[in-house]
XYZ file of C-alpha atoms in Angstrom:
202
model
C -15.855 -6.694 9.750
C -13.648 -3.754 8.802
C -15.037 -2.241 5.590
C -12.581 -1.170 2.880
C -13.523 2.124 1.247
C -11.998 4.207 -1.523
C -12.367 8.002 -1.397
C -13.326 10.349 -4.244
C -13.294 14.086 -3.526
C -12.879 17.563 -4.975
C -9.969 18.895 -2.919
C -7.653 18.244 -0.001
C -10.017 19.788 2.564
C -12.783 17.427 1.480
C -10.443 14.447 1.800
C -9.294 15.472 5.274
C -12.887 15.945 6.419
C -13.939 12.587 4.954
C -11.091 10.829 6.754
C -12.053 12.384 10.085
C -15.676 11.433 9.470
C -14.730 7.809 8.802
C -12.397 7.711 11.804
C -15.320 8.619 14.060
C -16.619 5.078 13.515
C -13.569 3.464 15.104
C -12.464 0.376 13.203
C -15.607 0.044 11.070
C -13.805 1.441 7.997
C -10.319 1.424 6.572
C -9.285 3.622 3.659
C -7.872 2.199 0.455
C -7.296 4.399 -2.597
C -7.933 8.142 -2.840
C -8.981 9.973 -6.010
C -8.767 13.778 -6.028
C -10.713 15.561 -8.724
C -9.523 19.174 -8.365
C -13.155 20.219 -8.635
C -16.438 18.502 -9.415
C -15.799 17.987 -13.150
C -13.600 14.930 -12.658
C -16.146 13.350 -10.324
C -19.098 14.012 -12.625
C -17.221 12.640 -15.647
C -16.078 9.464 -13.897
C -18.941 8.691 -11.536
C -20.304 5.946 -13.794
C -16.967 4.151 -13.569
C -16.803 4.575 -9.798
C -20.351 3.229 -9.568
C -19.346 0.098 -11.486
C -16.167 -0.315 -9.457
C -18.257 -0.168 -6.280
C -19.611 -3.628 -7.104
C -16.397 -5.001 -5.612
C -15.229 -2.303 -3.172
C -17.170 0.540 -1.542
C -16.526 4.046 -2.874
C -17.248 7.120 -0.734
C -17.777 10.118 -3.019
C -18.165 13.643 -1.643
C -19.002 16.611 -3.839
C -20.256 20.129 -3.215
C -23.802 21.217 -4.069
C -22.451 24.541 -5.351
C -25.040 26.254 -7.585
C -27.571 23.424 -7.817
C -30.882 24.269 -6.189
C -30.954 21.107 -4.081
C -29.209 17.708 -3.829
C -31.955 15.946 -5.803
C -31.326 18.269 -8.767
C -27.605 17.414 -8.758
C -28.333 13.694 -8.460
C -30.786 13.843 -11.364
C -28.205 15.641 -13.514
C -25.293 13.345 -12.650
C -26.881 9.931 -12.178
C -29.159 8.493 -14.839
C -28.798 4.921 -13.591
C -29.245 3.069 -10.292
C -26.507 3.374 -7.706
C -24.715 0.203 -6.683
C -25.256 -0.690 -3.005
C -21.593 -0.034 -2.206
C -21.520 3.500 -3.634
C -21.699 6.081 -0.855
C -22.553 9.340 -2.606
C -22.876 12.382 -0.366
C -23.315 16.088 -1.106
C -22.023 18.912 1.104
C -24.555 21.762 1.190
C -23.375 23.970 -0.296
C -19.660 23.293 0.104
C -17.517 21.353 2.534
C -16.657 24.716 4.116
C -20.204 24.794 5.496
C -19.353 21.623 7.446
C -16.269 23.348 8.851
C -18.188 26.481 9.833
C -20.828 24.328 11.526
C -18.576 23.804 14.550
C -19.028 27.329 15.823
C -17.067 26.750 19.038
C -14.140 25.142 17.239
C -13.977 27.758 14.488
C -14.124 30.545 17.056
C -11.228 29.063 19.044
C -9.190 28.448 15.896
C -9.595 31.947 14.493
C -10.178 34.060 17.577
C -13.406 35.353 15.990
C -16.405 35.894 18.263
C -19.033 33.171 17.976
C -21.742 35.763 17.358
C -20.177 36.528 13.963
C -20.246 32.915 12.734
C -23.424 31.858 10.855
C -25.772 29.697 12.881
C -26.962 27.730 9.837
C -24.039 27.376 7.428
C -25.969 25.072 5.056
C -28.022 28.160 4.146
C -24.974 30.183 3.076
C -24.945 30.788 -0.688
C -21.138 30.692 -0.836
C -19.661 29.104 2.332
C -16.093 29.466 1.075
C -16.570 33.200 0.574
C -18.264 33.418 3.967
C -15.301 31.682 5.581
C -12.760 33.938 3.873
C -14.699 37.059 4.876
C -14.840 35.840 8.469
C -11.070 35.361 8.529
C -10.686 39.082 7.856
C -11.934 39.554 11.431
C -9.273 37.258 12.898
C -6.531 38.757 15.040
C -4.228 35.828 14.269
C -1.863 37.116 11.639
C -0.588 33.724 10.472
C -4.148 32.534 9.799
C -4.957 35.637 7.767
C -1.726 35.315 5.777
C -2.500 31.690 4.910
C -6.229 31.902 4.164
C -6.855 35.364 2.714
C -6.172 35.871 -1.020
C -3.035 37.838 -1.741
C -4.518 39.685 -4.740
C -7.845 40.362 -6.443
C -7.328 37.494 -8.904
C -7.240 34.863 -6.164
C -10.208 33.485 -4.228
C -8.191 31.897 -1.433
C -4.816 32.346 0.213
C -1.544 30.525 -0.510
C -1.896 28.029 2.343
C -5.684 27.831 2.508
C -5.871 24.032 2.430
C -3.018 23.425 4.833
C -4.309 25.846 7.447
C -7.857 24.479 7.303
C -6.509 20.936 7.495
C -4.897 21.971 10.782
C -8.279 23.281 11.891
C -9.985 19.974 11.055
C -7.253 18.026 12.838
C -6.970 20.091 16.019
C -10.198 22.054 16.514
C -13.112 20.726 14.456
C -15.564 18.616 16.430
C -17.852 16.397 14.376
C -20.553 16.087 17.015
C -20.845 19.859 17.431
C -20.799 20.404 13.675
C -23.609 17.908 13.039
C -25.900 19.996 15.230
C -25.606 22.920 12.791
C -25.259 21.163 9.409
C -28.034 18.847 8.303
C -26.094 17.649 5.250
C -23.190 16.610 7.500
C -25.585 14.856 9.872
C -27.162 12.934 6.976
C -23.726 11.880 5.730
C -22.842 10.598 9.197
C -26.124 8.706 9.493
C -25.617 7.097 6.085
C -22.135 5.900 7.027
C -23.380 4.711 10.402
C -26.074 2.577 8.769
C -24.002 1.439 5.785
C -23.670 -2.307 5.207
C -21.047 -3.694 2.867
C -22.498 -5.830 0.075
C -19.861 -8.512 -0.536
C -19.643 -9.348 -4.256
C -20.784 -12.820 -5.195
C -18.157 -15.145 -6.600
Protein backbone atom coordinates (compact mmCIF):
# COMPACT_ATOMS: atom_id res chain seq x y z
CA UNK A 1 0.00 0.00 0.00
CA UNK A 2 1.30 3.43 -0.96
CA UNK A 3 0.82 5.75 2.03
CA UNK A 4 -0.44 9.29 1.40
CA UNK A 5 1.32 11.88 3.54
CA UNK A 6 0.99 15.64 3.90
CA UNK A 7 4.09 17.69 4.78
CA UNK A 8 4.39 20.48 7.36
CA UNK A 9 7.72 22.30 7.59
CA UNK A 10 9.48 25.53 8.50
CA UNK A 11 11.20 26.41 5.22
CA UNK A 12 12.00 25.24 1.71
CA UNK A 13 15.19 23.43 2.76
CA UNK A 14 13.22 21.38 5.28
CA UNK A 15 10.65 20.47 2.63
CA UNK A 16 13.32 19.42 0.13
CA UNK A 17 15.05 17.27 2.74
CA UNK A 18 11.76 15.67 3.81
CA UNK A 19 10.93 14.80 0.20
CA UNK A 20 14.32 13.17 -0.32
CA UNK A 21 13.90 11.27 2.94
CA UNK A 22 10.50 9.94 1.85
CA UNK A 23 11.78 9.07 -1.62
CA UNK A 24 14.39 6.80 -0.04
CA UNK A 25 11.56 4.38 0.76
CA UNK A 26 10.68 3.83 -2.90
CA UNK A 27 6.93 3.69 -3.43
CA UNK A 28 5.99 3.36 0.25
CA UNK A 29 4.89 7.03 0.41
CA UNK A 30 3.36 9.58 -1.91
CA UNK A 31 3.13 13.26 -1.03
CA UNK A 32 -0.16 15.11 -0.93
CA UNK A 33 -0.39 18.67 0.40
CA UNK A 34 2.49 20.79 1.68
CA UNK A 35 2.22 23.43 4.41
CA UNK A 36 5.12 25.85 4.85
CA UNK A 37 5.26 27.74 8.12
CA UNK A 38 8.06 30.26 7.51
CA UNK A 39 9.40 29.35 10.94
CA UNK A 40 8.22 27.25 13.86
CA UNK A 41 5.46 29.63 15.03
CA UNK A 42 2.96 28.50 12.40
CA UNK A 43 3.61 24.85 13.21
CA UNK A 44 3.30 25.32 16.97
CA UNK A 45 0.07 27.30 16.59
CA UNK A 46 -1.57 24.80 14.24
CA UNK A 47 -0.21 21.47 15.44
CA UNK A 48 -3.44 20.60 17.25
CA UNK A 49 -5.33 20.94 13.98
CA UNK A 50 -2.77 18.87 12.09
CA UNK A 51 -3.01 16.23 14.81
CA UNK A 52 -6.79 16.03 14.36
CA UNK A 53 -6.49 15.99 10.58
CA UNK A 54 -4.08 13.06 10.87
CA UNK A 55 -7.01 10.84 11.87
CA UNK A 56 -7.79 10.58 8.16
CA UNK A 57 -4.45 11.21 6.42
CA UNK A 58 -0.89 10.98 7.76
CA UNK A 59 0.91 14.26 8.42
CA UNK A 60 4.72 14.42 8.51
CA UNK A 61 5.79 17.45 10.56
CA UNK A 62 9.42 18.53 10.80
CA UNK A 63 10.58 21.33 13.07
CA UNK A 64 13.92 22.48 14.42
CA UNK A 65 14.93 22.01 18.06
CA UNK A 66 16.49 25.48 18.06
CA UNK A 67 16.97 26.72 21.64
CA UNK A 68 15.11 23.95 23.47
CA UNK A 69 17.37 21.86 25.67
CA UNK A 70 16.19 18.56 24.20
CA UNK A 71 13.36 17.16 22.02
CA UNK A 72 11.33 16.05 25.05
CA UNK A 73 11.24 19.65 26.32
CA UNK A 74 9.88 20.89 22.97
CA UNK A 75 7.30 18.10 22.85
CA UNK A 76 6.14 18.88 26.39
CA UNK A 77 5.76 22.57 25.50
CA UNK A 78 3.94 22.00 22.20
CA UNK A 79 1.87 18.87 22.78
CA UNK A 80 -0.41 18.62 25.79
CA UNK A 81 -2.51 15.83 24.30
CA UNK A 82 -1.89 12.39 22.79
CA UNK A 83 -0.62 12.22 19.23
CA UNK A 84 -2.81 10.49 16.68
CA UNK A 85 -1.20 7.34 15.23
CA UNK A 86 -0.90 8.96 11.79
CA UNK A 87 0.98 12.05 13.00
CA UNK A 88 4.68 11.76 12.23
CA UNK A 89 6.33 14.45 14.34
CA UNK A 90 10.10 14.72 14.03
CA UNK A 91 12.62 17.23 15.37
CA UNK A 92 15.90 18.14 13.66
CA UNK A 93 18.65 18.62 16.26
CA UNK A 94 19.25 21.47 16.32
CA UNK A 95 18.26 22.56 12.82
CA UNK A 96 17.80 20.85 9.49
CA UNK A 97 21.20 22.28 8.53
CA UNK A 98 22.76 19.77 10.93
CA UNK A 99 21.30 17.01 8.74
CA UNK A 100 22.91 18.61 5.69
CA UNK A 101 26.29 18.98 7.38
CA UNK A 102 26.13 15.34 8.48
CA UNK A 103 27.11 14.16 5.00
CA UNK A 104 30.70 15.27 5.34
CA UNK A 105 31.81 13.80 2.01
CA UNK A 106 28.93 15.36 0.10
CA UNK A 107 29.28 18.78 1.71
CA UNK A 108 33.02 18.76 1.05
CA UNK A 109 32.51 17.96 -2.64
CA UNK A 110 29.76 20.56 -2.97
CA UNK A 111 31.71 23.39 -1.38
CA UNK A 112 35.32 22.43 -2.02
CA UNK A 113 35.98 22.70 1.73
CA UNK A 114 38.33 20.16 3.31
CA UNK A 115 36.54 17.44 5.26
CA UNK A 116 38.70 18.13 8.31
CA UNK A 117 36.96 21.50 8.73
CA UNK A 118 33.43 20.06 8.79
CA UNK A 119 32.08 19.12 12.26
CA UNK A 120 32.06 15.40 12.95
CA UNK A 121 28.93 15.58 15.13
CA UNK A 122 26.65 18.29 13.72
CA UNK A 123 23.80 17.49 16.15
CA UNK A 124 26.05 18.98 18.86
CA UNK A 125 26.40 22.33 17.08
CA UNK A 126 24.61 25.12 18.97
CA UNK A 127 23.73 26.95 15.75
CA UNK A 128 24.12 24.67 12.69
CA UNK A 129 22.97 27.38 10.29
CA UNK A 130 25.66 29.74 11.55
CA UNK A 131 28.19 26.90 11.40
CA UNK A 132 27.24 26.22 7.79
CA UNK A 133 27.49 29.88 6.80
CA UNK A 134 30.89 30.22 8.49
CA UNK A 135 32.12 27.12 6.68
CA UNK A 136 31.07 28.57 3.33
CA UNK A 137 33.49 31.44 3.93
CA UNK A 138 36.24 28.86 3.35
CA UNK A 139 34.83 27.79 -0.02
CA UNK A 140 36.76 28.63 -3.17
CA UNK A 141 33.59 28.43 -5.25
CA UNK A 142 32.56 32.01 -5.81
CA UNK A 143 28.98 31.30 -6.90
CA UNK A 144 28.33 29.32 -3.70
CA UNK A 145 29.68 32.12 -1.52
CA UNK A 146 27.62 34.72 -3.39
CA UNK A 147 24.43 32.71 -2.90
CA UNK A 148 24.85 31.55 0.71
CA UNK A 149 26.79 34.28 2.51
CA UNK A 150 24.82 37.30 3.81
CA UNK A 151 25.32 40.44 1.78
CA UNK A 152 25.24 42.77 4.80
CA UNK A 153 25.38 42.69 8.59
CA UNK A 154 21.58 42.77 8.87
CA UNK A 155 21.15 39.46 7.04
CA UNK A 156 21.80 35.99 8.44
CA UNK A 157 21.86 34.19 5.09
CA UNK A 158 22.56 35.01 1.47
CA UNK A 159 20.09 35.92 -1.29
CA UNK A 160 19.93 32.41 -2.78
CA UNK A 161 20.59 30.39 0.37
CA UNK A 162 17.62 28.05 -0.05
CA UNK A 163 18.05 27.50 -3.76
CA UNK A 164 21.75 26.69 -3.52
CA UNK A 165 21.27 24.27 -0.62
CA UNK A 166 18.37 22.63 -2.45
CA UNK A 167 20.84 21.93 -5.25
CA UNK A 168 23.17 20.41 -2.67
CA UNK A 169 20.41 18.13 -1.33
CA UNK A 170 19.45 17.10 -4.86
CA UNK A 171 22.91 16.46 -6.31
CA UNK A 172 25.35 15.81 -3.45
CA UNK A 173 23.63 14.94 -0.16
CA UNK A 174 23.64 11.24 0.65
CA UNK A 175 21.11 10.12 3.25
CA UNK A 176 22.96 6.97 4.25
CA UNK A 177 26.20 8.85 4.91
CA UNK A 178 24.36 11.60 6.78
CA UNK A 179 22.57 9.17 9.09
CA UNK A 180 25.94 7.95 10.35
CA UNK A 181 26.70 11.42 11.75
CA UNK A 182 23.24 12.68 12.80
CA UNK A 183 21.30 10.67 15.34
CA UNK A 184 18.17 12.81 14.95
CA UNK A 185 18.16 12.11 11.20
CA UNK A 186 18.67 8.40 11.83
CA UNK A 187 15.74 8.34 14.27
CA UNK A 188 13.52 10.12 11.74
CA UNK A 189 14.44 7.54 9.10
CA UNK A 190 13.76 4.65 11.47
CA UNK A 191 10.37 6.09 12.42
CA UNK A 192 9.35 6.41 8.77
CA UNK A 193 10.68 2.95 8.02
CA UNK A 194 8.55 1.42 10.78
CA UNK A 195 5.49 3.61 10.25
CA UNK A 196 2.17 1.87 9.63
CA UNK A 197 -0.81 3.76 8.28
CA UNK A 198 -3.87 3.56 10.53
CA UNK A 199 -6.82 3.57 8.12
CA UNK A 200 -9.74 5.54 9.59
CA UNK A 201 -12.79 3.49 10.46
CA UNK A 202 -15.94 4.22 8.50
